[in-house]
Amino acid sequence: MNKNKIENIVIVGGGTAGWMTASLLAKVLGKTVNITLIESDKIGIVGVGEATIPPIVSFNKAIGVDETEFIKATQGTIKLGIEFNNWYQDGDSYMHAFGNIGKNFPFCDFHHFWLRHQQNTNNSSGSSSGSTPSYWDYSLNYQAARYNKFSPLRSIPNTNLPGLTHAYHFDAGLYAKFLHKHAVGLGTKRIEGKIVQVQQNHDSGFIESVLLENGTAVTGDLFIDCSGLAALLTEKTLSTGYEDYSHWLPCDRAIAVPCEKVEPIEPYTRSTAHKVGWQWRIPLQHRTGNGLVYSSKHMSDEEAKELLLNNLDGKPLAEPRVISFKTGRRLKQWHKNVIAIGLSSGFFEPLESTNIHLVQTAALRLLDFFPHNGINIEEVEEFNRQSKVELEGIRDFIILHYKLNNRGDSEFWRACQRMEIPESLLNKIELFKKTGKVFCKPDDLFTEIAWQQVMIGQGNIPEDHHPLVDTLSKEQLIDLMASLTTLINRTVDKLPSHDEFLQLLK
Ligand SMILES: Cc1cc2nc3c(=O)[nH]c(=O)nc-3n(C[C@H](O)[C@H](O)[C@H](O)COP(=O)(O)OP(=O)(O)OC[C@H]3O[C@@H](n4cnc5c(N)ncnc54)[C@H](O)[C@@H]3O)c2cc1C
């Protein structure tokens, strides 16, 4: 396809995507390639994207970032899961807690034991609110989140049961600044300036250079498009095309506003459904991030602003900002000599905080496929195939939240109940309903435990359980479940509060 050696990488854009990609490439390939990042202060960054998922912990380690320094620099907090309020129906609540639940058994996931235990205690409500025992009584992450506790914990003391699994909330602007310093320290060259023109090769269509407003041309062999929703290279120049997901993920606007913080600082994100979408709440050390996600077909920006401002914990600290988006994915994440990473490659709405994670996996995949001796079509196609598979797994998981609602309060939610969903998702929902089984592929981001929580939390309670559970007598099952709750509660009791943990970092 193109046999030129790749020596000069140009990253267009200095938001979270640009600086994460620069940090990883500079850390791993820094001695063999030149990395230049172009960003425009005039344009700025999207400035949202403050909640993450656990793999970011290993990403930060891989690029050589110290956790304490990172939390301090970004006003970061710990995230143990996402609390979903009113998603199944008003007044209902459950959590997608990270990490394990209960105890692992061969051939049979723990929730089957819980299901049987529920039947025994004649209580079939799956919700974490109200009835006990709930599925989340057996989640260390959930219990720690509920009591605002945290300390790094690899395993439950004196057992082989896993400890806490965490991610972070952080200030997106501060994270970009922190990574900027880090990537420049690793040898990335930064150029400030607005790109006004893109030069392509006449024959191949490959990008040769970008021209800045001040007349400087920046040439490169490989271009990484991290220009955010502008998609400057991948779409505006190469017209790569977009697969629209809005018939499944109907929200197309967000309105964001920070407000004064409240104490204690909760170690989890809140997602609260409203009549045509949902609201996020992300607690940071210095403020709380808030945003309303909605469908512009069903709600005006003015109504959204009013709804958001009426549902803040504290005084707003800035003017609310409206951001428009279209959910979907770029048809080819890699096209010619351009790889789109971040918002330029598509956007799933922020519900399960997957977008920063997708920056991470795209940058890691680029390392796997790095075309040092020139670009091969086979590599490009495999890269794109893997990205598509990854995105479709995540897409299904996010659609699940909309589909399994029991809210009849608006046409928005009723349409979500009725919508036709991808067959892959339909099969998962039906299999779980009949048998309690859910299967994920080894590379899927969301594990069986994540799927089980959303299914159970949103009313898809299995009609059957795995037969292995019946090898235990009723008494043995009661003992097993009681010993697990005792262990978890005892462990949570001994943890310091999340606030104390943050204080210790100062
Ligand atoms: C409402 C909303 C909420 C979100 N919440 C989450 C969340 O909780 N968790 C999560 O994981 N993700 C979230 N995301 C996604 C997350 O914000 C992004 O994935 C992440 O910030 C990466 O953005 P980016 O770097 O691609 O784009 P941006 O931050 O927009 O950066 C684009 C860069 O390109 C530069 N640029 C653009 N045009 C030019 C030009 N002509 N010349 C020079 N430079 C240019 C800009 O200056 C900027 O530096 C959210 C997104 C939205 C819209």
Short mmCIF file of N, CA and C and ligand atoms in Angstrom, two decimals, residues 12-18 38-40 43-52 193-195 226-230 232 254 280 282 323 325 341-344 347 350 353-357 359, ligand 1:
data_model
loop_
_atom_site.label_atom_id
_atom_site.label_comp_id
_atom_site.label_asym_id
_atom_site.label_seq_id
_atom_site.Cartn_x
_atom_site.Cartn_y
_atom_site.Cartn_z
N VAL A 12 -2.67 15.31 15.47
CA VAL A 12 -3.43 16.55 15.32
C VAL A 12 -4.44 16.62 16.45
N GLY A 13 -4.20 17.51 17.42
CA GLY A 13 -5.13 17.68 18.53
C GLY A 13 -4.50 17.36 19.87
N GLY A 14 -4.77 18.23 20.83
CA GLY A 14 -4.16 18.08 22.16
C GLY A 14 -5.21 18.01 23.26
N GLY A 15 -6.28 17.26 23.00
CA GLY A 15 -7.23 16.96 24.08
C GLY A 15 -6.76 15.69 24.79
N THR A 16 -7.68 15.07 25.51
CA THR A 16 -7.33 13.83 26.21
C THR A 16 -6.76 12.81 25.22
N ALA A 17 -7.40 12.70 24.04
CA ALA A 17 -6.98 11.69 23.06
C ALA A 17 -5.56 11.98 22.57
N GLY A 18 -5.31 13.22 22.19
CA GLY A 18 -3.99 13.56 21.65
C GLY A 18 -2.88 13.31 22.65
N ILE A 38 0.17 18.83 17.33
CA ILE A 38 -0.29 20.20 17.00
C ILE A 38 -1.62 20.43 17.72
N GLU A 39 -1.71 21.55 18.41
CA GLU A 39 -3.01 21.88 19.03
C GLU A 39 -3.23 23.38 18.94
N SER A 40 -4.47 23.75 19.05
CA SER A 40 -4.79 25.17 18.93
C SER A 40 -5.48 25.64 20.22
N ILE A 43 -8.92 27.09 19.67
CA ILE A 43 -10.06 26.16 19.55
C ILE A 43 -10.35 25.50 20.89
N GLY A 44 -9.30 25.12 21.61
CA GLY A 44 -9.48 24.50 22.92
C GLY A 44 -9.90 23.05 22.82
N ILE A 45 -10.23 22.46 23.96
CA ILE A 45 -10.61 21.04 24.00
C ILE A 45 -12.07 20.93 24.41
N VAL A 46 -12.64 19.74 24.25
CA VAL A 46 -14.05 19.57 24.57
C VAL A 46 -14.29 19.75 26.08
N GLY A 47 -13.30 19.36 26.89
CA GLY A 47 -13.32 19.70 28.32
C GLY A 47 -14.31 18.92 29.17
N VAL A 48 -14.96 17.92 28.59
CA VAL A 48 -15.76 17.00 29.40
C VAL A 48 -15.07 15.63 29.32
N GLY A 49 -15.62 14.64 29.98
CA GLY A 49 -14.97 13.33 29.96
C GLY A 49 -14.18 13.21 31.24
N GLU A 50 -14.91 13.04 32.33
CA GLU A 50 -14.27 13.11 33.63
C GLU A 50 -14.39 11.81 34.40
N ALA A 51 -15.09 10.83 33.82
CA ALA A 51 -15.27 9.56 34.52
C ALA A 51 -14.64 8.45 33.68
N THR A 52 -13.97 7.54 34.34
CA THR A 52 -13.23 6.51 33.60
C THR A 52 -13.61 5.12 34.12
N GLY A 193 -0.92 26.04 17.12
CA GLY A 193 -1.36 26.68 15.88
C GLY A 193 -2.60 26.01 15.31
N LYS A 194 -3.33 26.79 14.54
CA LYS A 194 -4.57 26.26 13.95
C LYS A 194 -4.26 25.74 12.54
N ILE A 195 -4.70 24.51 12.29
CA ILE A 195 -4.51 23.94 10.96
C ILE A 195 -5.59 24.51 10.04
N CYS A 226 -6.61 13.40 16.22
CA CYS A 226 -7.20 13.55 17.56
C CYS A 226 -7.86 14.92 17.63
N SER A 227 -8.45 15.35 16.51
CA SER A 227 -9.00 16.71 16.45
C SER A 227 -10.42 16.80 17.02
N GLY A 228 -10.87 15.74 17.71
CA GLY A 228 -12.17 15.80 18.38
C GLY A 228 -13.31 15.74 17.38
N LEU A 229 -14.43 16.37 17.75
CA LEU A 229 -15.63 16.29 16.90
C LEU A 229 -15.39 16.92 15.52
N ALA A 230 -14.35 17.74 15.35
CA ALA A 230 -14.03 18.34 14.05
C ALA A 230 -13.63 17.28 13.04
N LEU A 232 -10.92 16.47 11.58
CA LEU A 232 -10.28 17.27 10.53
C LEU A 232 -9.67 16.44 9.39
N ALA A 254 -25.68 17.18 25.00
CA ALA A 254 -25.37 17.20 26.43
C ALA A 254 -25.21 18.65 26.83
N TRP A 280 -25.64 13.13 34.57
CA TRP A 280 -24.48 12.59 35.28
C TRP A 280 -24.08 13.50 36.43
N ILE A 282 -20.50 13.77 38.75
CA ILE A 282 -19.14 13.25 38.92
C ILE A 282 -18.42 14.05 40.00
N ILE A 323 -23.35 20.78 24.15
CA ILE A 323 -22.48 20.06 23.20
C ILE A 323 -23.38 19.13 22.37
N PHE A 325 -23.82 16.07 19.50
CA PHE A 325 -23.07 14.93 18.98
C PHE A 325 -24.02 13.98 18.26
N ILE A 341 -8.37 8.76 16.49
CA ILE A 341 -8.44 8.34 17.90
C ILE A 341 -9.18 9.43 18.69
N GLY A 342 -10.07 8.99 19.58
CA GLY A 342 -10.84 9.95 20.37
C GLY A 342 -12.15 10.29 19.65
N LEU A 343 -12.66 11.48 19.92
CA LEU A 343 -13.99 11.84 19.40
C LEU A 343 -14.02 11.86 17.87
N SER A 344 -12.87 12.03 17.21
CA SER A 344 -12.85 12.02 15.74
C SER A 344 -13.22 10.64 15.20
N PHE A 347 -18.43 8.44 18.60
CA PHE A 347 -18.79 8.74 20.00
C PHE A 347 -19.98 7.89 20.42
N PRO A 350 -21.86 9.23 26.87
CA PRO A 350 -20.98 8.98 28.01
C PRO A 350 -21.49 8.00 29.08
N SER A 353 -18.99 5.57 30.48
CA SER A 353 -17.63 6.16 30.53
C SER A 353 -16.62 5.37 29.69
N THR A 354 -16.98 5.09 28.44
CA THR A 354 -16.12 4.22 27.64
C THR A 354 -15.20 4.97 26.67
N ASN A 355 -15.40 6.26 26.50
CA ASN A 355 -14.70 6.93 25.40
C ASN A 355 -13.21 7.14 25.66
N ILE A 356 -12.87 7.50 26.88
CA ILE A 356 -11.44 7.64 27.19
C ILE A 356 -10.79 6.26 27.12
N HIS A 357 -11.53 5.26 27.53
CA HIS A 357 -11.00 3.89 27.42
C HIS A 357 -10.73 3.54 25.95
N VAL A 359 -9.87 5.52 23.62
CA VAL A 359 -8.62 6.20 23.23
C VAL A 359 -7.44 5.29 23.58
C1 LIG B 1 -20.86 15.37 26.75
C2 LIG B 1 -19.70 14.44 26.80
C3 LIG B 1 -19.40 13.77 27.99
C4 LIG B 1 -18.33 12.88 28.02
N1 LIG B 1 -18.07 12.19 29.17
C5 LIG B 1 -17.12 11.23 29.16
C6 LIG B 1 -16.84 10.47 30.31
O1 LIG B 1 -17.40 10.67 31.39
N2 LIG B 1 -15.90 9.50 30.22
C7 LIG B 1 -15.22 9.26 29.06
O2 LIG B 1 -14.43 8.32 29.02
N3 LIG B 1 -15.42 10.03 27.98
C8 LIG B 1 -16.34 10.99 28.00
N4 LIG B 1 -16.54 11.77 26.90
C9 LIG B 1 -15.63 11.62 25.76
C10 LIG B 1 -14.33 12.35 26.08
O3 LIG B 1 -14.58 13.68 26.42
C11 LIG B 1 -13.43 12.28 24.88
O4 LIG B 1 -13.35 10.96 24.43
C12 LIG B 1 -12.07 12.72 25.23
O5 LIG B 1 -12.08 13.94 25.91
C13 LIG B 1 -11.23 12.88 24.01
O6 LIG B 1 -11.56 14.04 23.30
P1 LIG B 1 -10.64 14.43 22.11
O7 LIG B 1 -9.26 14.59 22.61
O8 LIG B 1 -10.89 13.46 21.03
O9 LIG B 1 -11.24 15.82 21.61
P2 LIG B 1 -11.01 17.31 22.16
O10 LIG B 1 -10.85 17.36 23.63
O11 LIG B 1 -12.12 18.13 21.58
O12 LIG B 1 -9.65 17.76 21.52
C14 LIG B 1 -9.55 18.14 20.18
C15 LIG B 1 -8.20 18.81 19.94
O13 LIG B 1 -8.06 19.08 18.56
C16 LIG B 1 -7.61 20.39 18.39
N5 LIG B 1 -8.05 20.89 17.08
C17 LIG B 1 -9.27 20.78 16.50
N6 LIG B 1 -9.28 21.41 15.31
C18 LIG B 1 -8.03 21.91 15.12
C19 LIG B 1 -7.40 22.67 14.10
N7 LIG B 1 -8.07 23.08 13.02
N8 LIG B 1 -6.11 23.00 14.26
C20 LIG B 1 -5.41 22.63 15.34
N9 LIG B 1 -5.95 21.92 16.36
C21 LIG B 1 -7.25 21.57 16.25
C22 LIG B 1 -8.22 21.16 19.55
O14 LIG B 1 -7.52 22.35 19.79
C23 LIG B 1 -8.03 20.14 20.67
O15 LIG B 1 -6.73 20.25 21.18
C24 LIG B 1 -17.56 12.69 26.86
C25 LIG B 1 -17.82 13.42 25.70
C26 LIG B 1 -18.88 14.27 25.66
C27 LIG B 1 -19.15 15.03 24.39
#
